Amino acid sequence: MNQADFDVETLLARLENSLREELARRRLDDPAMIGVHTGGAWIAEVLHRRLGLSEPLGYLDISFYRDDYPQSGMNPDVRASKLPFRVDGRNIVLIDDVLYTGRTVRAALNEIFDYGRPAEIVLGVLIDRNGRQIPIQADCIGGRVELEPGRRIKLTGPEPLQLTMRAGGR
Amino acid sequence: MSVTAAADIQLTASGRLRHFLTIEGLSRELLTRIMDTAESFAGVTAQNVKKVPLLRGKTVVNLFFENSTRTRTTFELAAKRLSADVLNINIATSATSKGESLLDTIRNLEAMHVDMFVVRHAQSGAAHFIARHVAPHISVLNAGDGRHAHPTQAMLDVFTIRRAKGGFAGLKVAIVGDILHSRVARSEIWALNTLGVDEVRVVAPKTLLPAHVEALGVVPYHDLNEGLRDVDVVIMLRLQLERMGSAFIPSEHEYFQRFGLTEKRLEKARPDVIVMHPGPINRGIEIDSAIADGPRSVILQQVTHGIAVRMAVMSMAMHAGPDLEVPV
């Protein structure tokens, strides 16, 4: 991935196109979109507007569903999850910023199923990077990047949305 | 128990909640974080499955040496909504009544690999005592000790105030009734002053106010009409008839005449005043039914908020280990 690929606008446009194709291919009309706090929510807000979805955007804070809670304790910046629509039978587009270990998506799926039984879920991420620890893959991606173990890529925002690389940590 | 000693035992070296024993010595930031976390848990009731897996596999022991229905059931529901297993131990009918010491009871429960004690005891300092002696992985939450403290009740009260009023700056709060016997009042006074309300008043007959109550940072009133003037929040306390002999008040009837909350008296307060009560209420003794059931009453919201606040405190105290860097 070269420097140009770090342009968030380019990645967003690719993700948007990929989502349009995937939704059309699977004939998922009128889906509901959910963004994962915090970076995924910023991305979802943009995509929700551009795709012209009618249902209000949903937000998930997966802090209560994380599997590393025994090691890391309570996230001090936990926010309320808000799904302002019925999940039962819905087609859902789940959006996160960076797909890395897969654990966040696992937690998000568990939380969604505690709200109801969705029909289909499409996973869209801005960046797909190496380092998966559980078998979860995105349906739609903005771009891919190979990073050395320990290197992190992080979305900052919401104005402006920027991707930065750094070593380790959260 | 001095402020520093209480704070020392409640917090980890990095300032995280390990036990929750008293509001005394806790910072405004920590109290705010508890309320913010409770706000998130309040949303869990919107789920089909009203549970989150945070404390899956953990065992919470409700250790109640004193009767309680509301506090014990809301602690139990809070633990269950966090997916913990809950053990309710009614001490009145258990081994302590056969002569087993408190520490022996604790050691036996520790041997069953439990993770958290929720303690209510008639003796002030009981929860501190247990916290000082439990195994390092166990958290102790105070669910009311003697006349000393009832910190989760105070937190659900300030959470209710924040939800109704949006914040604490500029608020005048009157706490009315049996201040002398009330652990709730003591914890509320600490919480309200830490969160920066404009003024905390205590309104009671002289016999039901502790000596030197001003030292707690409150303004004492002995006349309810005066004490209610321009307040934003009224917290009524239960007259603890079971804790007092006949010497404290002339009669329940006369108490209601002088200190009972009625519509007419409430006119002295601000028009958007909210009325709170930790329950159980003595209708017609400290509060008129028309007020308790009326539009300004938030008494049942307090009960609902009690669950979210207790979920917040439980989840924050459990695993208060050092922060580790983990990949998301």
Short mmCIF file of C-alpha atoms in Angstrom, two decimals, chain B residues 58-314:
data_model
loop_
_atom_site.label_atom_id
_atom_site.label_comp_id
_atom_site.label_asym_id
_atom_site.label_seq_id
_atom_site.Cartn_x
_atom_site.Cartn_y
_atom_site.Cartn_z
CA LYS B 58 -18.21 -14.69 37.73
CA THR B 59 -20.00 -15.32 40.99
CA VAL B 60 -21.51 -12.48 42.99
CA VAL B 61 -22.53 -13.12 46.59
CA ASN B 62 -25.25 -10.96 48.10
CA LEU B 63 -24.29 -11.01 51.76
CA PHE B 64 -27.18 -9.36 53.57
CA PHE B 65 -26.92 -9.23 57.34
CA GLU B 66 -29.85 -6.82 57.35
CA ASN B 67 -33.17 -7.09 55.55
CA SER B 68 -33.63 -5.37 52.24
CA THR B 69 -35.85 -6.04 49.27
CA ARG B 70 -35.22 -3.23 46.81
CA THR B 71 -31.45 -3.00 47.19
CA ARG B 72 -30.89 -6.77 47.18
CA THR B 73 -33.15 -7.41 44.19
CA THR B 74 -31.66 -4.58 42.12
CA PHE B 75 -28.13 -5.80 42.93
CA GLU B 76 -29.24 -9.30 41.95
CA LEU B 77 -30.81 -8.10 38.69
CA ALA B 78 -27.74 -5.99 37.93
CA ALA B 79 -25.47 -9.00 38.38
CA LYS B 80 -27.74 -11.21 36.27
CA ARG B 81 -27.90 -8.64 33.46
CA LEU B 82 -24.11 -8.74 33.46
CA SER B 83 -24.37 -12.56 33.11
CA ALA B 84 -22.86 -13.25 36.55
CA ASP B 85 -24.11 -16.05 38.76
CA VAL B 86 -25.68 -14.79 41.97
CA LEU B 87 -25.77 -16.35 45.39
CA ASN B 88 -28.13 -14.79 47.93
CA ILE B 89 -27.18 -15.47 51.50
CA ASN B 90 -29.66 -14.58 54.17
CA ILE B 91 -27.43 -14.35 57.20
CA ALA B 92 -30.31 -14.29 59.66
CA THR B 93 -30.96 -17.95 58.85
CA SER B 94 -27.38 -19.02 58.15
CA ALA B 95 -24.33 -20.20 60.04
CA THR B 96 -23.57 -16.85 61.73
CA SER B 97 -26.72 -17.43 63.72
CA LYS B 98 -25.09 -20.70 64.79
CA GLY B 99 -22.11 -18.73 66.09
CA GLU B 100 -19.77 -18.70 63.06
CA SER B 101 -17.70 -15.51 62.96
CA LEU B 102 -17.94 -13.04 60.08
CA LEU B 103 -14.40 -13.86 58.96
CA ASP B 104 -15.11 -17.58 58.99
CA THR B 105 -18.17 -16.97 56.82
CA ILE B 106 -16.01 -14.95 54.41
CA ARG B 107 -13.25 -17.58 54.31
CA ASN B 108 -15.77 -20.31 53.52
CA LEU B 109 -17.26 -18.31 50.68
CA GLU B 110 -13.78 -17.54 49.34
CA ALA B 111 -13.09 -21.27 49.33
CA MET B 112 -16.04 -21.60 46.95
CA HIS B 113 -14.19 -19.30 44.50
CA VAL B 114 -16.57 -16.39 44.44
CA ASP B 115 -15.57 -13.05 42.90
CA MET B 116 -17.58 -10.29 44.55
CA PHE B 117 -19.34 -9.61 47.83
CA VAL B 118 -22.26 -7.21 48.04
CA VAL B 119 -22.54 -6.48 51.75
CA ARG B 120 -25.28 -4.97 53.84
CA HIS B 121 -24.72 -4.83 57.58
CA ALA B 122 -26.22 -2.98 60.54
CA GLN B 123 -22.70 -2.19 61.80
CA SER B 124 -20.95 0.89 60.36
CA GLY B 125 -17.66 -0.13 58.76
CA ALA B 126 -18.63 -3.77 58.12
CA ALA B 127 -17.96 -3.57 54.37
CA HIS B 128 -14.57 -1.90 55.01
CA PHE B 129 -13.70 -4.68 57.43
CA ILE B 130 -14.51 -7.36 54.87
CA ALA B 131 -12.66 -5.46 52.11
CA ARG B 132 -9.53 -5.36 54.26
CA HIS B 133 -9.62 -9.12 54.78
CA VAL B 134 -10.76 -10.65 51.48
CA ALA B 135 -8.50 -12.40 49.00
CA PRO B 136 -6.93 -9.99 46.49
CA HIS B 137 -9.13 -10.97 43.54
CA ILE B 138 -12.39 -10.27 45.38
CA SER B 139 -14.25 -6.95 45.17
CA VAL B 140 -16.50 -5.73 47.95
CA LEU B 141 -19.46 -3.42 47.33
CA ASN B 142 -21.13 -1.67 50.23
CA ALA B 143 -24.92 -2.01 50.05
CA GLY B 144 -25.40 -0.05 53.27
CA ASP B 145 -23.49 -0.21 56.56
CA GLY B 146 -25.13 1.07 59.74
CA ARG B 147 -25.47 4.83 59.71
CA HIS B 148 -22.29 5.22 57.68
CA ALA B 149 -22.74 4.92 53.93
CA HIS B 150 -24.92 3.63 51.11
CA PRO B 151 -22.85 4.68 48.10
CA THR B 152 -24.80 2.96 45.30
CA GLN B 153 -28.02 4.62 46.50
CA ALA B 154 -26.25 8.00 46.39
CA MET B 155 -24.96 7.23 42.87
CA LEU B 156 -28.40 6.29 41.56
CA ASP B 157 -29.78 9.47 43.11
CA VAL B 158 -27.21 11.74 41.46
CA PHE B 159 -27.66 9.78 38.20
CA THR B 160 -31.41 10.48 38.42
CA ILE B 161 -30.72 14.18 39.10
CA ARG B 162 -28.32 14.39 36.15
CA ARG B 163 -30.88 12.78 33.83
CA ALA B 164 -33.62 15.15 34.98
CA LYS B 165 -31.60 18.36 35.24
CA GLY B 166 -28.77 17.81 32.77
CA GLY B 167 -26.04 18.58 35.31
CA PHE B 168 -25.27 19.80 38.80
CA ALA B 169 -24.04 23.39 38.53
CA GLY B 170 -26.42 25.91 40.10
CA LEU B 171 -28.70 23.31 41.68
CA LYS B 172 -30.14 23.65 45.17
CA VAL B 173 -30.95 20.30 46.76
CA ALA B 174 -32.89 19.77 49.98
CA ILE B 175 -32.55 16.50 51.88
CA VAL B 176 -35.51 16.26 54.23
CA GLY B 177 -36.10 14.01 57.21
CA ASP B 178 -34.18 11.67 59.43
CA ILE B 179 -30.62 12.80 58.64
CA LEU B 180 -29.32 11.44 61.94
CA HIS B 181 -29.98 7.77 61.20
CA SER B 182 -29.49 8.00 57.45
CA ARG B 183 -26.51 6.44 55.66
CA VAL B 184 -28.24 7.50 52.45
CA ALA B 185 -28.10 11.19 53.43
CA ARG B 186 -24.42 10.98 54.32
CA SER B 187 -23.48 9.41 50.97
CA GLU B 188 -25.71 11.83 49.06
CA ILE B 189 -24.10 14.85 50.74
CA TRP B 190 -20.62 13.62 49.72
CA ALA B 191 -21.74 12.91 46.16
CA LEU B 192 -23.64 16.19 45.65
CA ASN B 193 -20.81 18.32 47.02
CA THR B 194 -18.19 16.43 45.00
CA LEU B 195 -20.24 16.93 41.84
CA GLY B 196 -20.50 20.66 42.56
CA VAL B 197 -24.13 21.53 43.26
CA ASP B 198 -24.77 25.09 44.40
CA GLU B 199 -26.17 24.20 47.81
CA VAL B 200 -27.10 21.13 49.84
CA ARG B 201 -29.69 21.75 52.56
CA VAL B 202 -30.68 19.36 55.28
CA VAL B 203 -34.14 19.90 56.69
CA ALA B 204 -35.13 18.13 59.92
CA PRO B 205 -36.15 18.64 63.51
CA LYS B 206 -33.12 19.26 65.76
CA THR B 207 -33.47 15.78 67.24
CA LEU B 208 -32.93 14.17 63.81
CA LEU B 209 -29.85 16.18 62.78
CA PRO B 210 -26.35 15.10 63.85
CA ALA B 211 -24.38 17.60 65.92
CA HIS B 212 -22.09 19.85 63.80
CA VAL B 213 -23.86 18.78 60.59
CA GLU B 214 -22.57 21.99 58.90
CA ALA B 215 -19.12 20.40 58.86
CA LEU B 216 -20.38 18.06 56.12
CA GLY B 217 -20.86 21.07 53.83
CA VAL B 218 -24.61 21.51 54.23
CA VAL B 219 -26.95 24.27 55.37
CA PRO B 220 -29.31 23.09 58.12
CA TYR B 221 -32.97 24.14 58.25
CA HIS B 222 -35.49 23.34 60.95
CA ASP B 223 -38.50 24.65 59.04
CA LEU B 224 -39.64 22.78 55.93
CA ASN B 225 -41.27 25.83 54.28
CA GLU B 226 -37.99 27.73 54.56
CA GLY B 227 -35.88 24.76 53.52
CA LEU B 228 -37.87 24.14 50.34
CA ARG B 229 -37.69 27.69 49.05
CA ASP B 230 -36.35 27.76 45.47
CA VAL B 231 -34.92 24.24 45.54
CA ASP B 232 -34.55 22.23 42.31
CA VAL B 233 -34.50 18.81 43.96
CA VAL B 234 -36.16 17.47 47.11
CA ILE B 235 -34.88 14.19 48.52
CA MET B 236 -37.25 12.83 51.15
CA LEU B 237 -35.84 10.33 53.60
CA ARG B 238 -37.74 7.53 55.21
CA LEU B 239 -38.46 7.98 58.88
CA GLN B 240 -36.53 4.98 60.22
CA LEU B 241 -39.09 4.05 62.82
CA GLU B 242 -37.34 0.74 63.51
CA ARG B 243 -34.08 2.52 64.38
CA MET B 244 -35.52 5.04 66.78
CA GLY B 245 -37.20 4.92 70.15
CA SER B 246 -39.96 7.27 71.11
CA ALA B 247 -37.65 10.15 72.03
CA PHE B 248 -36.90 11.45 68.54
CA ILE B 249 -40.32 12.61 67.36
CA PRO B 250 -43.47 13.40 69.36
CA SER B 251 -45.72 11.34 67.06
CA GLU B 252 -45.96 10.31 63.41
CA HIS B 253 -48.97 12.57 63.02
CA GLU B 254 -47.18 15.59 64.38
CA TYR B 255 -44.11 14.79 62.27
CA PHE B 256 -46.24 14.88 59.12
CA GLN B 257 -47.78 18.19 60.25
CA ARG B 258 -44.34 19.79 60.50
CA PHE B 259 -42.08 17.86 58.07
CA GLY B 260 -44.39 15.91 55.74
CA LEU B 261 -44.12 16.87 52.06
CA THR B 262 -47.45 18.16 50.72
CA GLU B 263 -48.52 19.92 47.51
CA LYS B 264 -48.87 23.21 49.37
CA ARG B 265 -45.36 23.07 50.79
CA LEU B 266 -43.88 22.06 47.45
CA GLU B 267 -45.14 25.35 45.97
CA LYS B 268 -42.21 27.01 47.73
CA ALA B 269 -39.78 25.08 45.53
CA ARG B 270 -38.96 25.86 41.89
CA PRO B 271 -41.76 24.99 39.45
CA ASP B 272 -39.66 22.28 37.80
CA VAL B 273 -38.66 20.67 41.11
CA ILE B 274 -38.24 16.88 41.19
CA VAL B 275 -39.10 14.80 44.26
CA MET B 276 -37.02 11.78 45.20
CA HIS B 277 -37.21 9.12 47.90
CA PRO B 278 -34.94 6.09 48.39
CA GLY B 279 -37.92 3.96 49.46
CA PRO B 280 -39.68 2.28 51.00
CA ILE B 281 -41.97 5.26 51.50
CA ASN B 282 -44.13 5.83 54.57
CA ARG B 283 -47.17 7.39 52.94
CA GLY B 284 -48.74 10.05 55.11
CA ILE B 285 -45.75 10.19 57.49
CA GLU B 286 -42.96 11.84 55.48
CA ILE B 287 -44.68 12.25 52.12
CA ASP B 288 -48.23 12.78 50.88
CA SER B 289 -49.45 10.14 48.42
CA ALA B 290 -50.43 12.86 45.92
CA ILE B 291 -46.75 13.87 45.73
CA ALA B 292 -45.33 10.36 45.69
CA ASP B 293 -47.59 9.40 42.77
CA GLY B 294 -47.58 12.85 41.14
CA PRO B 295 -45.86 14.23 38.04
CA ARG B 296 -42.86 15.67 39.90
CA SER B 297 -42.03 12.37 41.55
CA VAL B 298 -39.09 10.44 40.06
CA ILE B 299 -39.23 7.75 42.75
CA LEU B 300 -39.81 4.85 40.35
CA GLN B 301 -37.17 6.16 37.92
CA GLN B 302 -34.75 5.94 40.85
CA VAL B 303 -35.53 2.22 41.12
CA THR B 304 -34.93 1.68 37.38
CA HIS B 305 -31.70 3.68 37.50
CA GLY B 306 -30.56 1.62 40.48
CA ILE B 307 -30.02 -1.37 38.22
CA ALA B 308 -27.94 0.51 35.63
CA VAL B 309 -25.83 2.21 38.32
CA ARG B 310 -25.18 -1.09 40.09
CA MET B 311 -24.23 -2.72 36.77
CA ALA B 312 -21.74 0.12 36.26
CA VAL B 313 -20.15 -0.18 39.69
CA MET B 314 -20.00 -3.99 39.51
#
